[in-house]
Short mmCIF file of C-alpha atoms and ligand atoms in Angstrom, two decimals:
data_model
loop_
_atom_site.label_atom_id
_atom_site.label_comp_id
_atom_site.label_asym_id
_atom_site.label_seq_id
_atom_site.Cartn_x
_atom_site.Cartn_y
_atom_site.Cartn_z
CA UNK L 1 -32.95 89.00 -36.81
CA UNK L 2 -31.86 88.01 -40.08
CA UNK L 3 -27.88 87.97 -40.32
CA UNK L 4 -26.35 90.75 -42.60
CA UNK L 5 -23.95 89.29 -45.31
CA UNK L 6 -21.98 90.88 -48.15
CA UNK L 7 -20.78 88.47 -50.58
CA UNK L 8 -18.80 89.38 -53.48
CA UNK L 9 -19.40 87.26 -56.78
CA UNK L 10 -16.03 87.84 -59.18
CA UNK L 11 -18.05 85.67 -61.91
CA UNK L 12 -15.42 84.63 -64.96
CA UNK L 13 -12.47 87.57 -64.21
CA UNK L 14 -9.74 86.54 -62.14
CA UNK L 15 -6.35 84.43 -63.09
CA UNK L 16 -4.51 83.62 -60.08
CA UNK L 17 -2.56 86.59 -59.96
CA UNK L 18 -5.13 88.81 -60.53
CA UNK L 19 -7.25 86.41 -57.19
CA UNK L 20 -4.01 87.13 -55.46
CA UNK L 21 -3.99 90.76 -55.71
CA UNK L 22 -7.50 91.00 -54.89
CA UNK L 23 -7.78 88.76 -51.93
CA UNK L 24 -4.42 90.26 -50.43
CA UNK L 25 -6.28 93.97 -51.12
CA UNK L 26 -9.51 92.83 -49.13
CA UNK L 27 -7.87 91.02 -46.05
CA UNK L 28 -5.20 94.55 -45.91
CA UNK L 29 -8.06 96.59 -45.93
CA UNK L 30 -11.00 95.16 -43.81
CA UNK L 31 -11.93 97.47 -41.08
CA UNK L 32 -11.06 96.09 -37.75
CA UNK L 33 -14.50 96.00 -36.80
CA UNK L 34 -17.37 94.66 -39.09
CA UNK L 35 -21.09 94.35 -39.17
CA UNK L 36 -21.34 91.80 -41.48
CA UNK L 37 -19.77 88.59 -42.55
CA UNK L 38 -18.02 88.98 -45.94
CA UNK L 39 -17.73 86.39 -48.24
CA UNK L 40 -16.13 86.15 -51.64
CA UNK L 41 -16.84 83.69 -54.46
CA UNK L 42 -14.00 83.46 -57.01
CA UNK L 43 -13.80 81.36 -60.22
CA UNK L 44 -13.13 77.30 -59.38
CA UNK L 45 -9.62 77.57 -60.61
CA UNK L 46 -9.11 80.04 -57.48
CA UNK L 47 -10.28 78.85 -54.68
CA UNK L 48 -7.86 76.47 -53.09
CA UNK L 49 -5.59 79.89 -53.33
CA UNK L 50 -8.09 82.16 -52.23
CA UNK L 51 -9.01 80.27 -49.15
CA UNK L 52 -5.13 79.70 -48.37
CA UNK L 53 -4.92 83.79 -48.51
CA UNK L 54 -8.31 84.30 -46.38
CA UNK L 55 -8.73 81.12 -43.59
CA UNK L 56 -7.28 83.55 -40.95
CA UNK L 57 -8.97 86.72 -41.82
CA UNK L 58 -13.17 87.45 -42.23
CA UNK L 59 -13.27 86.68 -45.28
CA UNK L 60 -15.36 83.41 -45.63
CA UNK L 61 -14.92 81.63 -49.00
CA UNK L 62 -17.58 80.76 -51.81
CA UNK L 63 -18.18 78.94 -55.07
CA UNK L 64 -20.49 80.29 -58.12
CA UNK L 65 -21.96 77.06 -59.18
CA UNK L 66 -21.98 73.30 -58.08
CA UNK L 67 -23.13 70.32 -60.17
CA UNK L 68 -25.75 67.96 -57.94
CA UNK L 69 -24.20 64.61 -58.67
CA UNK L 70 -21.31 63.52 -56.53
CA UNK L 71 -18.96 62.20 -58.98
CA UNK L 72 -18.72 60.69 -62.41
CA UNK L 73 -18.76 61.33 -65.69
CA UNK L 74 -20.36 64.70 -66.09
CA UNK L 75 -17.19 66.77 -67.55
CA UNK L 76 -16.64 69.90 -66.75
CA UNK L 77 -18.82 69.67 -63.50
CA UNK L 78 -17.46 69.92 -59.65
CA UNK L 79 -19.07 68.73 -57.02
CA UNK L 80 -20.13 69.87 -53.73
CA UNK L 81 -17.43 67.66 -51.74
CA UNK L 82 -14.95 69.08 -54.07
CA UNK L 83 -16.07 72.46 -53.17
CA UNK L 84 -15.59 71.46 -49.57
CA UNK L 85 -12.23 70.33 -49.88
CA UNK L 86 -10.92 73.52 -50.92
CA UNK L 87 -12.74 75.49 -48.10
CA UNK L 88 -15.53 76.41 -49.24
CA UNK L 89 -18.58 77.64 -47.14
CA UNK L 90 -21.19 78.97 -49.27
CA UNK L 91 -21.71 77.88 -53.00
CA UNK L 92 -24.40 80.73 -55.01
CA UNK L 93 -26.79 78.65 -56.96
CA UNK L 94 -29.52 79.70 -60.17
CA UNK L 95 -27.93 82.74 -60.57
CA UNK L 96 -29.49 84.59 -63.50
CA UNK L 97 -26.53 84.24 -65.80
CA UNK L 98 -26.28 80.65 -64.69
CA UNK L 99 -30.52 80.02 -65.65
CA UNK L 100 -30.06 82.49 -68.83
CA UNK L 101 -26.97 81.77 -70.53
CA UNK L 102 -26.55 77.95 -69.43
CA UNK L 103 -30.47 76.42 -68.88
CA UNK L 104 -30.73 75.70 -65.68
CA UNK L 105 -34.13 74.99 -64.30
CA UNK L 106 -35.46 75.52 -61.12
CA UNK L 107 -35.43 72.05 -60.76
CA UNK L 108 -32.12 71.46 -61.44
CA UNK L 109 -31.57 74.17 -58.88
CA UNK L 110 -33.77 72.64 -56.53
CA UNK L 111 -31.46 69.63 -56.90
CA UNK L 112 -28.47 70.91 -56.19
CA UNK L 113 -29.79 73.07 -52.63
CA UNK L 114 -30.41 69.95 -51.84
CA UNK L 115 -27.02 68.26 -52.69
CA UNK L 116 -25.16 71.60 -51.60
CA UNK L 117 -26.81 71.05 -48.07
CA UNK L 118 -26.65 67.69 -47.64
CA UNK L 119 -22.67 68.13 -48.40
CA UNK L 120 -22.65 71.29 -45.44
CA UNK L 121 -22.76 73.97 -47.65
CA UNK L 122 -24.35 77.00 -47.68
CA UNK L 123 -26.40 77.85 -50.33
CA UNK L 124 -26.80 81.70 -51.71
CA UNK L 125 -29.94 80.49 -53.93
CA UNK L 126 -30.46 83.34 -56.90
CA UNK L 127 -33.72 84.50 -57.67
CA UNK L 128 -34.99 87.63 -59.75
CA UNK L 129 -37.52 88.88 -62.60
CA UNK L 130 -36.18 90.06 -66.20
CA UNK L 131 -37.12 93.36 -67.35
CA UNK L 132 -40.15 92.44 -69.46
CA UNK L 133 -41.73 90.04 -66.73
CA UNK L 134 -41.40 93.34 -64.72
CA UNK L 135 -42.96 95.48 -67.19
CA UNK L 136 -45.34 93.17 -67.68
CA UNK L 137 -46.66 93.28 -63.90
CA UNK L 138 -46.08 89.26 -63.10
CA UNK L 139 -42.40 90.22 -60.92
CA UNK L 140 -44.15 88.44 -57.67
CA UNK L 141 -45.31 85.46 -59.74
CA UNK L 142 -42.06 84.75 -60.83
CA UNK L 143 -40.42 85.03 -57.71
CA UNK L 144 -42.88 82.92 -56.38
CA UNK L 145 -42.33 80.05 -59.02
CA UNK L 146 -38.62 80.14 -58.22
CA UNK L 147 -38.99 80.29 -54.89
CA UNK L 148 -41.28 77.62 -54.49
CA UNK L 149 -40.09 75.49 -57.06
CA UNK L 150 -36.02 76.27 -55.80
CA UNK L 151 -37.10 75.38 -52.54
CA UNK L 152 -39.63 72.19 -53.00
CA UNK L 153 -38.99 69.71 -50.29
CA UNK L 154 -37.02 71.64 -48.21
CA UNK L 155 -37.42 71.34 -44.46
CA UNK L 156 -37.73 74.60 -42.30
CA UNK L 157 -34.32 73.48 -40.00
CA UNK L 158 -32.75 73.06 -43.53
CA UNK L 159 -34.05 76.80 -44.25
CA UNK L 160 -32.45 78.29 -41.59
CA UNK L 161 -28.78 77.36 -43.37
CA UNK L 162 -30.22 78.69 -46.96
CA UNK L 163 -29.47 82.30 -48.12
CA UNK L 164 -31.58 83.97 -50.50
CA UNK L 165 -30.27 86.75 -52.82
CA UNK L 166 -32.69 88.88 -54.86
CA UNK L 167 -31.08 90.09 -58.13
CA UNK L 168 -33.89 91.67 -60.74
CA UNK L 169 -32.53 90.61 -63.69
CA UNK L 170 -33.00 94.12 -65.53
CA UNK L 171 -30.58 95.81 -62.40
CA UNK L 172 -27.34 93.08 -63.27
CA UNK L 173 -24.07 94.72 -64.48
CA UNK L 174 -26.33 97.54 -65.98
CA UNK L 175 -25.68 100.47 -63.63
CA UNK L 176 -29.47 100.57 -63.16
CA UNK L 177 -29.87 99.24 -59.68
CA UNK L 178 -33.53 99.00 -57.90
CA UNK L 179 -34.53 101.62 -56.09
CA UNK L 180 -34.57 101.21 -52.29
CA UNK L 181 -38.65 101.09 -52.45
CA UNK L 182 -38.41 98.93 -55.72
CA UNK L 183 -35.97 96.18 -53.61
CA UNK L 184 -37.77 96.34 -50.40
CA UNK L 185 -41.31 95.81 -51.89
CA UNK L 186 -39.95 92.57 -53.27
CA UNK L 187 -37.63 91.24 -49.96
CA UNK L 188 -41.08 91.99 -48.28
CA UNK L 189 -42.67 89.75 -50.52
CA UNK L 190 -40.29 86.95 -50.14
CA UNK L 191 -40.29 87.06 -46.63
CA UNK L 192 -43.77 87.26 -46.08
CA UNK L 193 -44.10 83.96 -48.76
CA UNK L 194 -40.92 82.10 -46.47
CA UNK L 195 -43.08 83.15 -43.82
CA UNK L 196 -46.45 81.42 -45.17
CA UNK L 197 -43.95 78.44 -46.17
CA UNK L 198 -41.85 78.10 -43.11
CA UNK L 199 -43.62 80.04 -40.15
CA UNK L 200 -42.63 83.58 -39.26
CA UNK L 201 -39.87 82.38 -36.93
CA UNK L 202 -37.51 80.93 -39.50
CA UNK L 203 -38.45 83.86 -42.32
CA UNK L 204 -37.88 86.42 -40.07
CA UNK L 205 -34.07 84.61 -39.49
CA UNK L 206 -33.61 84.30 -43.41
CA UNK L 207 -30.67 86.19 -45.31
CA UNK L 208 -32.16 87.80 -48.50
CA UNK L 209 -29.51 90.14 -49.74
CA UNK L 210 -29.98 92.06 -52.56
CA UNK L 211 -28.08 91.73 -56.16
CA UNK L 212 -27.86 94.36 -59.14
CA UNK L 213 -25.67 97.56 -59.25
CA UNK L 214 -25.07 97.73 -55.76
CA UNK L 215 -22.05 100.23 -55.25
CA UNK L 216 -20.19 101.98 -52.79
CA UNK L 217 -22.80 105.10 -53.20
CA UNK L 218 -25.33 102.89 -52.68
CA UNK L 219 -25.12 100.58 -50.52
CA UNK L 220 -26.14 101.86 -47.18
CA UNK L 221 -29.27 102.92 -48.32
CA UNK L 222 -30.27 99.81 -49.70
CA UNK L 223 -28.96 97.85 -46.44
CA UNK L 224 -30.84 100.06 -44.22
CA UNK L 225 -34.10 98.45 -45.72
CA UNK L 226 -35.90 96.35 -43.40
CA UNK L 227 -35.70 93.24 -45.29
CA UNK L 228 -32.91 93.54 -46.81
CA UNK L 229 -30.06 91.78 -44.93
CA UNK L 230 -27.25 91.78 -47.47
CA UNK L 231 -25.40 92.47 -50.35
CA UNK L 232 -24.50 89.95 -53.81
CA UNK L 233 -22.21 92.32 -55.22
CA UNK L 234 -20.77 91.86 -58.74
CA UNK L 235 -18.51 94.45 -60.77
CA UNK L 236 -18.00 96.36 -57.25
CA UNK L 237 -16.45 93.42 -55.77
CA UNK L 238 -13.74 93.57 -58.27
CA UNK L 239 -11.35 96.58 -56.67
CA UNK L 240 -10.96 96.19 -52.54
CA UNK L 241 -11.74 99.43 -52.31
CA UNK L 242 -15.21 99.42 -53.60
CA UNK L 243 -16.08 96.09 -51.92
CA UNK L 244 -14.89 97.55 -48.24
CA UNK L 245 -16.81 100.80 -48.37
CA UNK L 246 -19.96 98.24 -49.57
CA UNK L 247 -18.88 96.20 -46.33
CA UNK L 248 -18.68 99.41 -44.36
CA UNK L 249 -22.20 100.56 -45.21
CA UNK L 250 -23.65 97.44 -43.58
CA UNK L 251 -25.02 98.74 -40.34
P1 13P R 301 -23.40 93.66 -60.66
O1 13P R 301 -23.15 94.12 -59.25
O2 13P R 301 -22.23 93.78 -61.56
O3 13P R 301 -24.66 94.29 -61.22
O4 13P R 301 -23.70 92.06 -60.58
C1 13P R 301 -24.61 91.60 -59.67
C2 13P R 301 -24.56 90.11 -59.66
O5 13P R 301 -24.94 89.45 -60.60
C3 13P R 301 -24.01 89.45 -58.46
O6 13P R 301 -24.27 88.09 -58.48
#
């Protein structure tokens, strides 16, 4: 069974106070006993504070991006070793806003999965259809292209330490999530694909949370789908309140 994970992506909001006040607000509020492990990825200029705040509560720590080089002159970029030394555990790579707003390819993405394991870091590898390649019928050949192309050269042992995240492009910071049906249909897909990929042992171990609207109303029906193992949560994640009733509806 595939482990359930609700991760919390805060994207570009956040100063330190404001990472303070949130991260304090989670670790008060977390239920005493969880079904999930709950991760939250802050902005870069956070995390070192963040994972001072969270080391001795459940609250695992991620990044939102990683470049794939280790050092050098690339400015702007961190690396996955830099990630590391602030206490990072999982680092979400090709999100949508990441491959729409800033280029990245699936190669590029490919690249740094690689780099990101290699350096003992979890990847939460994004991948998800815009509204007009749904409308236009082709949603599983995209998310076959980016899964296939994310994921080229990648062992099955290194598999089992890669989480996948579904987020339909059209659902994102819209208010329209995917309907339970919509979701499952596609985490079916994708598992069924890992499966031809990487045998049915491995796919059937595979994370694939979902991504897009998910809120506190919700959230449990979406998690009680049977291949969907997890929440990428975005504008919920951004009062403790919402975020722990998201946490408390994985079952
Ligand atoms: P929203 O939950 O705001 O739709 O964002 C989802 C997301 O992009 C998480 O990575």
């Amino acid at each position: 069974m595939a482990r359930m994970i609700i991760a919390g992506n805060w994207k570009m909001q956040n100063d330190i106070n404001g990472s303070v006040e949130l991260v304090s607000g989670l670790a008060a509020g977390m239920p005493a006993k969880i079904n999930c492990e709950v991760v939250v990825c802050p902005p870069f200029t956070s995390l070192e504070t963040v994972y001072s705040l969270a080391k001795n509560t459940k609250i695992s720590l991620g990044a939102q991006n990683m470049h794939f080089e280790d050092s050098g002159a690339f400015t702007g970029e961190i690396s996955a070793s830099m990630l590391k030394s602030v206490g990072c555990k999982y680092v979400i790579l090709g999100h949508s806003e990441r491959r729409a707003i800033f280029g990245e390819s699936n190669d590029w993405i490919n690249k740094k999965i690689k780099k990101a394991l290699s350096s003992g870091l979890l990847p939460i590898f994004c991948i998800g259809e815009t509204l007009e390649e749904r409308e236009s019928n082709i949603t599983f050949d995209v998310i076959k292209k980016q899964v296939v192309e994310g994921l080229k050269d990648i062992t099955a042992a290194q598999m089992a330490d890669i989480v996948l995240a579904y987020e339909p492009v059209w659902a994102i910071g819209t208010g329209k999530t995917a309907s339970p049906a919509q979701a499952q249909e596609v985490h079916k897909f994708i598992r069924t694909l890992l499966s031809e990929l990487y045998g049915a042992a491995i796919a059937a171990e595979v994370t694939i949370q979902y991504g897009g609207s998910v809120k506190p109303d919700n959230a449990a029906e979406l998690l009680s789908q049977p291949d969907i193992n997890g929440a990428l949560v975005g504008g919920a994640c951004l009062k403790a309140d919402s975020f722990i009733k998201i946490i408390e509806a994985a079952k």
